[in-house]
Amino acid sequence: MTTATLHPPTARRPGPKSWLALVGAEAKMVTRDTSGLIIPLGLPLLILVMSAAPASQEVIVNGRTALDLFVLPLVLTVIIATIGIINMPSFLAYYRRSGILRRLAVTPASPAMVLVAQAVVSLLQAVLGLALALAVAFWGFGANPPAHLWAGVGIFLLALAAMYALGMMVAAVAPTPNSAVAIGLVLFFAFGALGGLFGGVQMLPDALAPLADWLPFGAAVQSLGSAWAGVAVEMTHLVSLATTTVIGTGVAIWLFRWE
């Protein structure tokens, strides 16, 4: 009787179907979180609808109105800030708190796959928010496209990276989902208050006004406004967004733990 040689099974790396399945699972998690789904889409639209009518009548420069130069940049920044700084960290903190990341660490589906899938779903949510806001602004209130379209696209992507870097940093230090939301809200409102969320930057006290150029929220709003106006983007704003991306990513990598 011949005894067959037994070989231990070889673990296979997850293929495209596994990645798509994980992205689909993450999408279901996001859609089940009603507040996390509605607020990043509903709050910016509320700001837009409340401000668009009078702003669309005030021409500022190059045929662009206050709606184009101030309201739309603010709305787009609110979308990516709420998703990147508040929503995404709460999911990652929940996965770590519940032990999902630790259990995945011993399977071919590494915890990094969860991070990538969550980033993909968050990006899709941001694109949906962007599409809704632009559709309402263009078709409902006659908004104009950016005078420097590709500069606007590049700035939006850079601002998105900066907000996600901040969110990953929050996820790295927050021990629980609730604390992730709390930290994210504090950062969102602090950066927003200093970046024009509750009024123009010119309304800030003289001691605080320079912070609008260096903090990512204000830098995103002002640089997007420059792209819409067709004027040169201030290097300070680009440096702010790039620095936030680099520092936030570095701190997140340094501090993030799977359990």
mmCIF file of N, CA, C and O in Angstrom, residues 144-233:
data_model
loop_
_atom_site.group_PDB
_atom_site.id
_atom_site.type_symbol
_atom_site.label_atom_id
_atom_site.label_comp_id
_atom_site.label_asym_id
_atom_site.label_seq_id
_atom_site.Cartn_x
_atom_site.Cartn_y
_atom_site.Cartn_z
ATOM 1 N N ASN A 144 -20.635 78.391 -12.552
ATOM 2 C CA ASN A 144 -19.677 78.282 -13.652
ATOM 3 C C ASN A 144 -18.573 77.292 -13.294
ATOM 4 O O ASN A 144 -18.219 77.144 -12.122
ATOM 5 N N PRO A 145 -17.983 76.629 -14.297
ATOM 6 C CA PRO A 145 -16.854 75.724 -14.019
ATOM 7 C C PRO A 145 -15.615 76.528 -13.655
ATOM 8 O O PRO A 145 -15.544 77.741 -13.904
ATOM 9 N N PRO A 146 -14.616 75.893 -13.067
ATOM 10 C CA PRO A 146 -13.369 76.619 -12.749
ATOM 11 C C PRO A 146 -12.718 77.169 -14.010
ATOM 12 O O PRO A 146 -12.688 76.504 -15.053
ATOM 13 N N ALA A 147 -12.188 78.378 -13.918
ATOM 14 C CA ALA A 147 -11.463 78.950 -15.053
ATOM 15 C C ALA A 147 -10.231 78.119 -15.373
ATOM 16 O O ALA A 147 -9.864 77.949 -16.531
ATOM 17 N N HIS A 148 -9.576 77.584 -14.339
ATOM 18 C CA HIS A 148 -8.455 76.662 -14.499
ATOM 19 C C HIS A 148 -8.927 75.285 -14.041
ATOM 20 O O HIS A 148 -8.740 74.904 -12.886
ATOM 21 N N LEU A 149 -9.553 74.550 -14.963
ATOM 22 C CA LEU A 149 -10.216 73.301 -14.604
ATOM 23 C C LEU A 149 -9.246 72.269 -14.038
ATOM 24 O O LEU A 149 -9.489 71.693 -12.966
ATOM 25 N N TRP A 150 -8.143 72.021 -14.730
ATOM 26 C CA TRP A 150 -7.228 70.967 -14.293
ATOM 27 C C TRP A 150 -6.510 71.352 -13.005
ATOM 28 O O TRP A 150 -6.179 70.489 -12.191
ATOM 29 N N ALA A 151 -6.275 72.646 -12.819
ATOM 30 C CA ALA A 151 -5.716 73.082 -11.539
ATOM 31 C C ALA A 151 -6.707 72.797 -10.415
ATOM 32 O O ALA A 151 -6.329 72.356 -9.326
ATOM 33 N N GLY A 152 -7.994 73.028 -10.687
ATOM 34 C CA GLY A 152 -9.015 72.730 -9.687
ATOM 35 C C GLY A 152 -9.080 71.256 -9.352
ATOM 36 O O GLY A 152 -9.217 70.882 -8.186
ATOM 37 N N VAL A 153 -8.967 70.397 -10.371
ATOM 38 C CA VAL A 153 -8.979 68.954 -10.129
ATOM 39 C C VAL A 153 -7.780 68.543 -9.284
ATOM 40 O O VAL A 153 -7.898 67.768 -8.322
ATOM 41 N N GLY A 154 -6.597 69.063 -9.637
ATOM 42 C CA GLY A 154 -5.393 68.732 -8.877
ATOM 43 C C GLY A 154 -5.475 69.194 -7.429
ATOM 44 O O GLY A 154 -5.077 68.466 -6.511
ATOM 45 N N ILE A 155 -6.000 70.395 -7.217
ATOM 46 C CA ILE A 155 -6.126 70.918 -5.849
ATOM 47 C C ILE A 155 -7.125 70.090 -5.060
ATOM 48 O O ILE A 155 -6.906 69.789 -3.875
ATOM 49 N N PHE A 156 -8.232 69.705 -5.696
ATOM 50 C CA PHE A 156 -9.223 68.871 -5.010
ATOM 51 C C PHE A 156 -8.607 67.559 -4.559
ATOM 52 O O PHE A 156 -8.818 67.112 -3.423
ATOM 53 N N LEU A 157 -7.831 66.920 -5.428
ATOM 54 C CA LEU A 157 -7.197 65.645 -5.072
ATOM 55 C C LEU A 157 -6.177 65.834 -3.955
ATOM 56 O O LEU A 157 -6.064 64.998 -3.058
ATOM 57 N N LEU A 158 -5.427 66.936 -4.006
ATOM 58 C CA LEU A 158 -4.447 67.204 -2.949
ATOM 59 C C LEU A 158 -5.155 67.469 -1.620
ATOM 60 O O LEU A 158 -4.721 66.975 -0.567
ATOM 61 N N ALA A 159 -6.244 68.229 -1.669
ATOM 62 C CA ALA A 159 -7.020 68.479 -0.446
ATOM 63 C C ALA A 159 -7.624 67.193 0.088
ATOM 64 O O ALA A 159 -7.661 66.965 1.303
ATOM 65 N N LEU A 160 -8.077 66.325 -0.820
ATOM 66 C CA LEU A 160 -8.622 65.029 -0.412
ATOM 67 C C LEU A 160 -7.560 64.201 0.297
ATOM 68 O O LEU A 160 -7.816 63.596 1.346
ATOM 69 N N ALA A 161 -6.348 64.188 -0.249
ATOM 70 C CA ALA A 161 -5.249 63.444 0.379
ATOM 71 C C ALA A 161 -4.935 64.005 1.761
ATOM 72 O O ALA A 161 -4.663 63.249 2.708
ATOM 73 N N ALA A 162 -4.972 65.331 1.901
ATOM 74 C CA ALA A 162 -4.679 65.951 3.194
ATOM 75 C C ALA A 162 -5.726 65.566 4.238
ATOM 76 O O ALA A 162 -5.390 65.242 5.384
ATOM 77 N N MET A 163 -7.006 65.595 3.851
ATOM 78 C CA MET A 163 -8.071 65.243 4.796
ATOM 79 C C MET A 163 -8.002 63.763 5.178
ATOM 80 O O MET A 163 -8.219 63.386 6.339
ATOM 81 N N TYR A 164 -7.680 62.911 4.217
ATOM 82 C CA TYR A 164 -7.548 61.493 4.513
ATOM 83 C C TYR A 164 -6.358 61.226 5.420
ATOM 84 O O TYR A 164 -6.411 60.338 6.285
ATOM 85 N N ALA A 165 -5.275 61.964 5.217
ATOM 86 C CA ALA A 165 -4.108 61.810 6.087
ATOM 87 C C ALA A 165 -4.459 62.186 7.520
ATOM 88 O O ALA A 165 -4.050 61.503 8.479
ATOM 89 N N LEU A 166 -5.231 63.264 7.685
ATOM 90 C CA LEU A 166 -5.683 63.637 9.025
ATOM 91 C C LEU A 166 -6.580 62.549 9.614
ATOM 92 O O LEU A 166 -6.490 62.223 10.799
ATOM 93 N N GLY A 167 -7.456 61.986 8.774
ATOM 94 C CA GLY A 167 -8.341 60.932 9.249
ATOM 95 C C GLY A 167 -7.589 59.691 9.674
ATOM 96 O O GLY A 167 -7.921 59.071 10.690
ATOM 97 N N MET A 168 -6.556 59.323 8.920
ATOM 98 C CA MET A 168 -5.751 58.165 9.306
ATOM 99 C C MET A 168 -5.020 58.429 10.619
ATOM 100 O O MET A 168 -4.833 57.518 11.430
ATOM 101 N N MET A 169 -4.613 59.673 10.831
ATOM 102 C CA MET A 169 -3.956 60.018 12.082
ATOM 103 C C MET A 169 -4.938 59.891 13.248
ATOM 104 O O MET A 169 -4.585 59.390 14.322
ATOM 105 N N VAL A 170 -6.184 60.337 13.033
ATOM 106 C CA VAL A 170 -7.216 60.179 14.064
ATOM 107 C C VAL A 170 -7.452 58.702 14.347
ATOM 108 O O VAL A 170 -7.543 58.273 15.505
ATOM 109 N N ALA A 171 -7.550 57.889 13.293
ATOM 110 C CA ALA A 171 -7.770 56.456 13.468
ATOM 111 C C ALA A 171 -6.622 55.799 14.214
ATOM 112 O O ALA A 171 -6.817 54.829 14.950
ATOM 113 N N ALA A 172 -5.413 56.334 14.041
ATOM 114 C CA ALA A 172 -4.244 55.741 14.692
ATOM 115 C C ALA A 172 -4.249 55.967 16.200
ATOM 116 O O ALA A 172 -3.769 55.121 16.958
ATOM 117 N N VAL A 173 -4.793 57.111 16.653
ATOM 118 C CA VAL A 173 -4.707 57.447 18.076
ATOM 119 C C VAL A 173 -6.007 57.203 18.825
ATOM 120 O O VAL A 173 -6.002 57.140 20.055
ATOM 121 N N ALA A 174 -7.134 57.061 18.124
ATOM 122 C CA ALA A 174 -8.430 56.902 18.800
ATOM 123 C C ALA A 174 -8.608 55.455 19.252
ATOM 124 O O ALA A 174 -8.561 54.535 18.437
ATOM 125 N N PRO A 175 -8.855 55.218 20.546
ATOM 126 C CA PRO A 175 -9.009 53.839 21.032
ATOM 127 C C PRO A 175 -10.369 53.225 20.735
ATOM 128 O O PRO A 175 -10.502 52.005 20.705
ATOM 129 N N THR A 176 -11.397 54.051 20.535
ATOM 130 C CA THR A 176 -12.752 53.536 20.309
ATOM 131 C C THR A 176 -13.407 54.313 19.173
ATOM 132 O O THR A 176 -12.984 55.431 18.839
ATOM 133 N N PRO A 177 -14.475 53.763 18.578
ATOM 134 C CA PRO A 177 -15.196 54.497 17.525
ATOM 135 C C PRO A 177 -15.738 55.840 18.012
ATOM 136 O O PRO A 177 -15.678 56.833 17.286
ATOM 137 N N ASN A 178 -16.284 55.875 19.231
ATOM 138 C CA ASN A 178 -16.825 57.130 19.748
ATOM 139 C C ASN A 178 -15.743 58.190 19.916
ATOM 140 O O ASN A 178 -15.957 59.371 19.628
ATOM 141 N N SER A 179 -14.579 57.760 20.389
ATOM 142 C CA SER A 179 -13.495 58.731 20.543
ATOM 143 C C SER A 179 -12.999 59.196 19.185
ATOM 144 O O SER A 179 -12.591 60.352 19.024
ATOM 145 N N ALA A 180 -13.037 58.319 18.168
ATOM 146 C CA ALA A 180 -12.641 58.720 16.825
ATOM 147 C C ALA A 180 -13.574 59.801 16.294
ATOM 148 O O ALA A 180 -13.127 60.794 15.701
ATOM 149 N N VAL A 181 -14.877 59.614 16.510
ATOM 150 C CA VAL A 181 -15.846 60.628 16.075
ATOM 151 C C VAL A 181 -15.629 61.928 16.832
ATOM 152 O O VAL A 181 -15.667 63.026 16.244
ATOM 153 N N ALA A 182 -15.385 61.836 18.152
ATOM 154 C CA ALA A 182 -15.184 63.041 18.967
ATOM 155 C C ALA A 182 -13.950 63.813 18.520
ATOM 156 O O ALA A 182 -13.994 65.040 18.333
ATOM 157 N N ILE A 183 -12.842 63.106 18.333
ATOM 158 C CA ILE A 183 -11.613 63.774 17.879
ATOM 159 C C ILE A 183 -11.811 64.359 16.491
ATOM 160 O O ILE A 183 -11.390 65.489 16.205
ATOM 161 N N GLY A 184 -12.464 63.594 15.618
ATOM 162 C CA GLY A 184 -12.712 64.080 14.270
ATOM 163 C C GLY A 184 -13.571 65.327 14.258
ATOM 164 O O GLY A 184 -13.308 66.273 13.498
ATOM 165 N N LEU A 185 -14.606 65.368 15.086
ATOM 166 C CA LEU A 185 -15.468 66.548 15.152
ATOM 167 C C LEU A 185 -14.712 67.767 15.659
ATOM 168 O O LEU A 185 -14.893 68.887 15.141
ATOM 169 N N VAL A 186 -13.869 67.569 16.676
ATOM 170 C CA VAL A 186 -13.080 68.689 17.197
ATOM 171 C C VAL A 186 -12.169 69.253 16.104
ATOM 172 O O VAL A 186 -12.094 70.476 15.901
ATOM 173 N N LEU A 187 -11.478 68.366 15.391
ATOM 174 C CA LEU A 187 -10.599 68.831 14.313
ATOM 175 C C LEU A 187 -11.393 69.516 13.206
ATOM 176 O O LEU A 187 -10.996 70.569 12.695
ATOM 177 N N PHE A 188 -12.518 68.912 12.838
ATOM 178 C CA PHE A 188 -13.322 69.474 11.754
ATOM 179 C C PHE A 188 -13.789 70.887 12.083
ATOM 180 O O PHE A 188 -13.639 71.814 11.274
ATOM 181 N N PHE A 189 -14.366 71.069 13.267
ATOM 182 C CA PHE A 189 -14.898 72.390 13.608
ATOM 183 C C PHE A 189 -13.776 73.394 13.909
ATOM 184 O O PHE A 189 -13.917 74.578 13.614
ATOM 185 N N ALA A 190 -12.664 72.930 14.483
ATOM 186 C CA ALA A 190 -11.553 73.837 14.745
ATOM 187 C C ALA A 190 -10.946 74.335 13.435
ATOM 188 O O ALA A 190 -10.762 75.551 13.235
ATOM 189 N N PHE A 191 -10.633 73.401 12.536
ATOM 190 C CA PHE A 191 -10.075 73.799 11.241
ATOM 191 C C PHE A 191 -11.096 74.587 10.425
ATOM 192 O O PHE A 191 -10.749 75.539 9.730
ATOM 193 N N GLY A 192 -12.378 74.156 10.502
ATOM 194 C CA GLY A 192 -13.409 74.849 9.747
ATOM 195 C C GLY A 192 -13.614 76.277 10.221
ATOM 196 O O GLY A 192 -13.749 77.201 9.411
ATOM 197 N N ALA A 193 -13.636 76.475 11.538
ATOM 198 C CA ALA A 193 -13.829 77.819 12.081
ATOM 199 C C ALA A 193 -12.714 78.759 11.655
ATOM 200 O O ALA A 193 -12.941 79.956 11.432
ATOM 201 N N LEU A 194 -11.496 78.218 11.537
ATOM 202 C CA LEU A 194 -10.354 79.036 11.130
ATOM 203 C C LEU A 194 -10.174 79.076 9.614
ATOM 204 O O LEU A 194 -9.241 79.714 9.128
ATOM 205 N N GLY A 195 -11.064 78.388 8.891
ATOM 206 C CA GLY A 195 -10.933 78.342 7.446
ATOM 207 C C GLY A 195 -12.117 78.884 6.680
ATOM 208 O O GLY A 195 -12.206 78.720 5.473
ATOM 209 N N GLY A 196 -13.064 79.531 7.390
ATOM 210 C CA GLY A 196 -14.169 80.174 6.701
ATOM 211 C C GLY A 196 -15.488 79.445 6.773
ATOM 212 O O GLY A 196 -16.445 79.828 6.100
ATOM 213 N N LEU A 197 -15.588 78.404 7.588
ATOM 214 C CA LEU A 197 -16.832 77.643 7.672
ATOM 215 C C LEU A 197 -17.976 78.480 8.232
ATOM 216 O O LEU A 197 -19.122 78.345 7.794
ATOM 217 N N PHE A 198 -17.697 79.353 9.177
ATOM 218 C CA PHE A 198 -18.737 80.150 9.831
ATOM 219 C C PHE A 198 -18.693 81.617 9.410
ATOM 220 O O PHE A 198 -19.253 82.481 10.077
ATOM 221 N N GLY A 199 -18.063 81.891 8.310
ATOM 222 C CA GLY A 199 -17.936 83.263 7.822
ATOM 223 C C GLY A 199 -16.613 83.426 7.096
ATOM 224 O O GLY A 199 -15.746 82.557 7.158
ATOM 225 N N GLY A 200 -16.461 84.520 6.394
ATOM 226 C CA GLY A 200 -15.240 84.744 5.641
ATOM 227 C C GLY A 200 -14.013 84.808 6.536
ATOM 228 O O GLY A 200 -14.100 85.148 7.719
ATOM 229 N N VAL A 201 -12.875 84.477 5.951
ATOM 230 C CA VAL A 201 -11.621 84.529 6.705
ATOM 231 C C VAL A 201 -11.342 85.935 7.201
ATOM 232 O O VAL A 201 -10.736 86.138 8.260
ATOM 233 N N GLN A 202 -11.814 86.938 6.446
ATOM 234 C CA GLN A 202 -11.580 88.329 6.837
ATOM 235 C C GLN A 202 -12.278 88.698 8.135
ATOM 236 O O GLN A 202 -11.971 89.721 8.752
ATOM 237 N N MET A 203 -13.222 87.861 8.585
ATOM 238 C CA MET A 203 -13.926 88.124 9.831
ATOM 239 C C MET A 203 -13.175 87.610 11.046
ATOM 240 O O MET A 203 -13.561 87.883 12.180
ATOM 241 N N LEU A 204 -12.097 86.849 10.837
ATOM 242 C CA LEU A 204 -11.324 86.327 11.956
ATOM 243 C C LEU A 204 -10.516 87.437 12.621
ATOM 244 O O LEU A 204 -10.140 88.421 11.973
ATOM 245 N N PRO A 205 -10.226 87.302 13.919
ATOM 246 C CA PRO A 205 -9.331 88.266 14.574
ATOM 247 C C PRO A 205 -7.967 88.284 13.900
ATOM 248 O O PRO A 205 -7.529 87.290 13.302
ATOM 249 N N ASP A 206 -7.283 89.413 13.976
ATOM 250 C CA ASP A 206 -6.000 89.556 13.296
ATOM 251 C C ASP A 206 -4.998 88.481 13.717
ATOM 252 O O ASP A 206 -4.175 88.040 12.912
ATOM 253 N N ALA A 207 -5.065 88.067 14.978
ATOM 254 C CA ALA A 207 -4.106 87.079 15.463
ATOM 255 C C ALA A 207 -4.359 85.695 14.874
ATOM 256 O O ALA A 207 -3.443 84.873 14.787
ATOM 257 N N LEU A 208 -5.612 85.424 14.463
ATOM 258 C CA LEU A 208 -5.962 84.100 13.960
ATOM 259 C C LEU A 208 -6.029 84.027 12.446
ATOM 260 O O LEU A 208 -5.953 82.938 11.867
ATOM 261 N N ALA A 209 -6.191 85.171 11.789
ATOM 262 C CA ALA A 209 -6.364 85.179 10.335
ATOM 263 C C ALA A 209 -5.245 84.467 9.578
ATOM 264 O O ALA A 209 -5.522 83.736 8.611
ATOM 265 N N PRO A 210 -3.963 84.613 9.953
ATOM 266 C CA PRO A 210 -2.906 83.908 9.204
ATOM 267 C C PRO A 210 -3.019 82.397 9.245
ATOM 268 O O PRO A 210 -2.504 81.712 8.353
ATOM 269 N N LEU A 211 -3.701 81.850 10.274
ATOM 270 C CA LEU A 211 -3.835 80.403 10.373
ATOM 271 C C LEU A 211 -4.662 79.828 9.226
ATOM 272 O O LEU A 211 -4.506 78.654 8.864
ATOM 273 N N ALA A 212 -5.546 80.642 8.646
ATOM 274 C CA ALA A 212 -6.378 80.161 7.545
ATOM 275 C C ALA A 212 -5.544 79.735 6.349
ATOM 276 O O ALA A 212 -5.934 78.849 5.593
ATOM 277 N N ASP A 213 -4.383 80.377 6.163
ATOM 278 C CA ASP A 213 -3.526 80.024 5.037
ATOM 279 C C ASP A 213 -2.754 78.739 5.285
ATOM 280 O O ASP A 213 -2.376 78.044 4.333
ATOM 281 N N TRP A 214 -2.501 78.414 6.541
ATOM 282 C CA TRP A 214 -1.617 77.304 6.863
ATOM 283 C C TRP A 214 -2.348 76.048 7.300
ATOM 284 O O TRP A 214 -1.776 74.957 7.259
ATOM 285 N N LEU A 215 -3.586 76.165 7.717
ATOM 286 C CA LEU A 215 -4.351 74.979 8.100
ATOM 287 C C LEU A 215 -5.060 74.413 6.871
ATOM 288 O O LEU A 215 -5.449 75.167 5.975
ATOM 289 N N PRO A 216 -5.242 73.102 6.803
ATOM 290 C CA PRO A 216 -5.696 72.481 5.548
ATOM 291 C C PRO A 216 -7.082 72.893 5.089
ATOM 292 O O PRO A 216 -7.332 72.972 3.887
ATOM 293 N N PHE A 217 -8.003 73.162 6.020
ATOM 294 C CA PHE A 217 -9.361 73.525 5.608
ATOM 295 C C PHE A 217 -9.348 74.856 4.859
ATOM 296 O O PHE A 217 -9.864 74.966 3.741
ATOM 297 N N GLY A 218 -8.758 75.864 5.477
ATOM 298 C CA GLY A 218 -8.697 77.173 4.827
ATOM 299 C C GLY A 218 -7.877 77.149 3.555
ATOM 300 O O GLY A 218 -8.221 77.801 2.559
ATOM 301 N N ALA A 219 -6.777 76.382 3.558
ATOM 302 C CA ALA A 219 -5.941 76.277 2.365
ATOM 303 C C ALA A 219 -6.710 75.647 1.210
ATOM 304 O O ALA A 219 -6.589 76.071 0.057
ATOM 305 N N ALA A 220 -7.528 74.633 1.519
ATOM 306 C CA ALA A 220 -8.325 73.985 0.475
ATOM 307 C C ALA A 220 -9.367 74.944 -0.095
ATOM 308 O O ALA A 220 -9.522 75.057 -1.321
ATOM 309 N N VAL A 221 -10.082 75.647 0.782
ATOM 310 C CA VAL A 221 -11.125 76.575 0.323
ATOM 311 C C VAL A 221 -10.520 77.676 -0.542
ATOM 312 O O VAL A 221 -11.017 77.977 -1.642
ATOM 313 N N GLN A 222 -9.433 78.259 -0.081
ATOM 314 C CA GLN A 222 -8.868 79.394 -0.800
ATOM 315 C C GLN A 222 -8.195 78.983 -2.104
ATOM 316 O O GLN A 222 -8.274 79.695 -3.114
ATOM 317 N N SER A 223 -7.527 77.845 -2.114
ATOM 318 C CA SER A 223 -6.878 77.409 -3.353
ATOM 319 C C SER A 223 -7.908 76.970 -4.391
ATOM 320 O O SER A 223 -7.726 77.227 -5.590
ATOM 321 N N LEU A 224 -8.987 76.330 -3.965
ATOM 322 C CA LEU A 224 -10.060 76.000 -4.906
ATOM 323 C C LEU A 224 -10.703 77.273 -5.461
ATOM 324 O O LEU A 224 -11.027 77.351 -6.653
ATOM 325 N N GLY A 225 -10.867 78.285 -4.608
ATOM 326 C CA GLY A 225 -11.400 79.557 -5.077
ATOM 327 C C GLY A 225 -10.499 80.210 -6.107
ATOM 328 O O GLY A 225 -10.972 80.802 -7.092
ATOM 329 N N SER A 226 -9.192 80.089 -5.928
ATOM 330 C CA SER A 226 -8.248 80.652 -6.902
ATOM 331 C C SER A 226 -8.363 79.940 -8.247
ATOM 332 O O SER A 226 -8.308 80.570 -9.304
ATOM 333 N N ALA A 227 -8.510 78.613 -8.214
ATOM 334 C CA ALA A 227 -8.667 77.858 -9.460
ATOM 335 C C ALA A 227 -9.953 78.261 -10.170
ATOM 336 O O ALA A 227 -9.995 78.368 -11.397
ATOM 337 N N TRP A 228 -11.025 78.481 -9.408
ATOM 338 C CA TRP A 228 -12.284 78.910 -10.003
ATOM 339 C C TRP A 228 -12.156 80.303 -10.612
ATOM 340 O O TRP A 228 -12.707 80.582 -11.681
ATOM 341 N N ALA A 229 -11.422 81.178 -9.946
ATOM 342 C CA ALA A 229 -11.278 82.550 -10.434
ATOM 343 C C ALA A 229 -10.311 82.650 -11.605
ATOM 344 O O ALA A 229 -10.325 83.642 -12.343
ATOM 345 N N GLY A 230 -9.448 81.640 -11.757
ATOM 346 C CA GLY A 230 -8.458 81.695 -12.823
ATOM 347 C C GLY A 230 -7.246 82.526 -12.470
ATOM 348 O O GLY A 230 -6.559 83.038 -13.358
ATOM 349 N N VAL A 231 -6.970 82.656 -11.181
ATOM 350 C CA VAL A 231 -5.788 83.396 -10.734
ATOM 351 C C VAL A 231 -4.788 82.412 -10.144
ATOM 352 O O VAL A 231 -5.111 81.253 -9.882
ATOM 353 N N ALA A 232 -3.566 82.875 -9.962
ATOM 354 C CA ALA A 232 -2.509 82.008 -9.452
ATOM 355 C C ALA A 232 -2.838 81.553 -8.033
ATOM 356 O O ALA A 232 -3.283 82.350 -7.189
ATOM 357 N N VAL A 233 -2.612 80.284 -7.787
ATOM 358 C CA VAL A 233 -2.817 79.720 -6.448
ATOM 359 C C VAL A 233 -1.614 80.067 -5.590
ATOM 360 O O VAL A 233 -0.466 79.923 -6.024
#
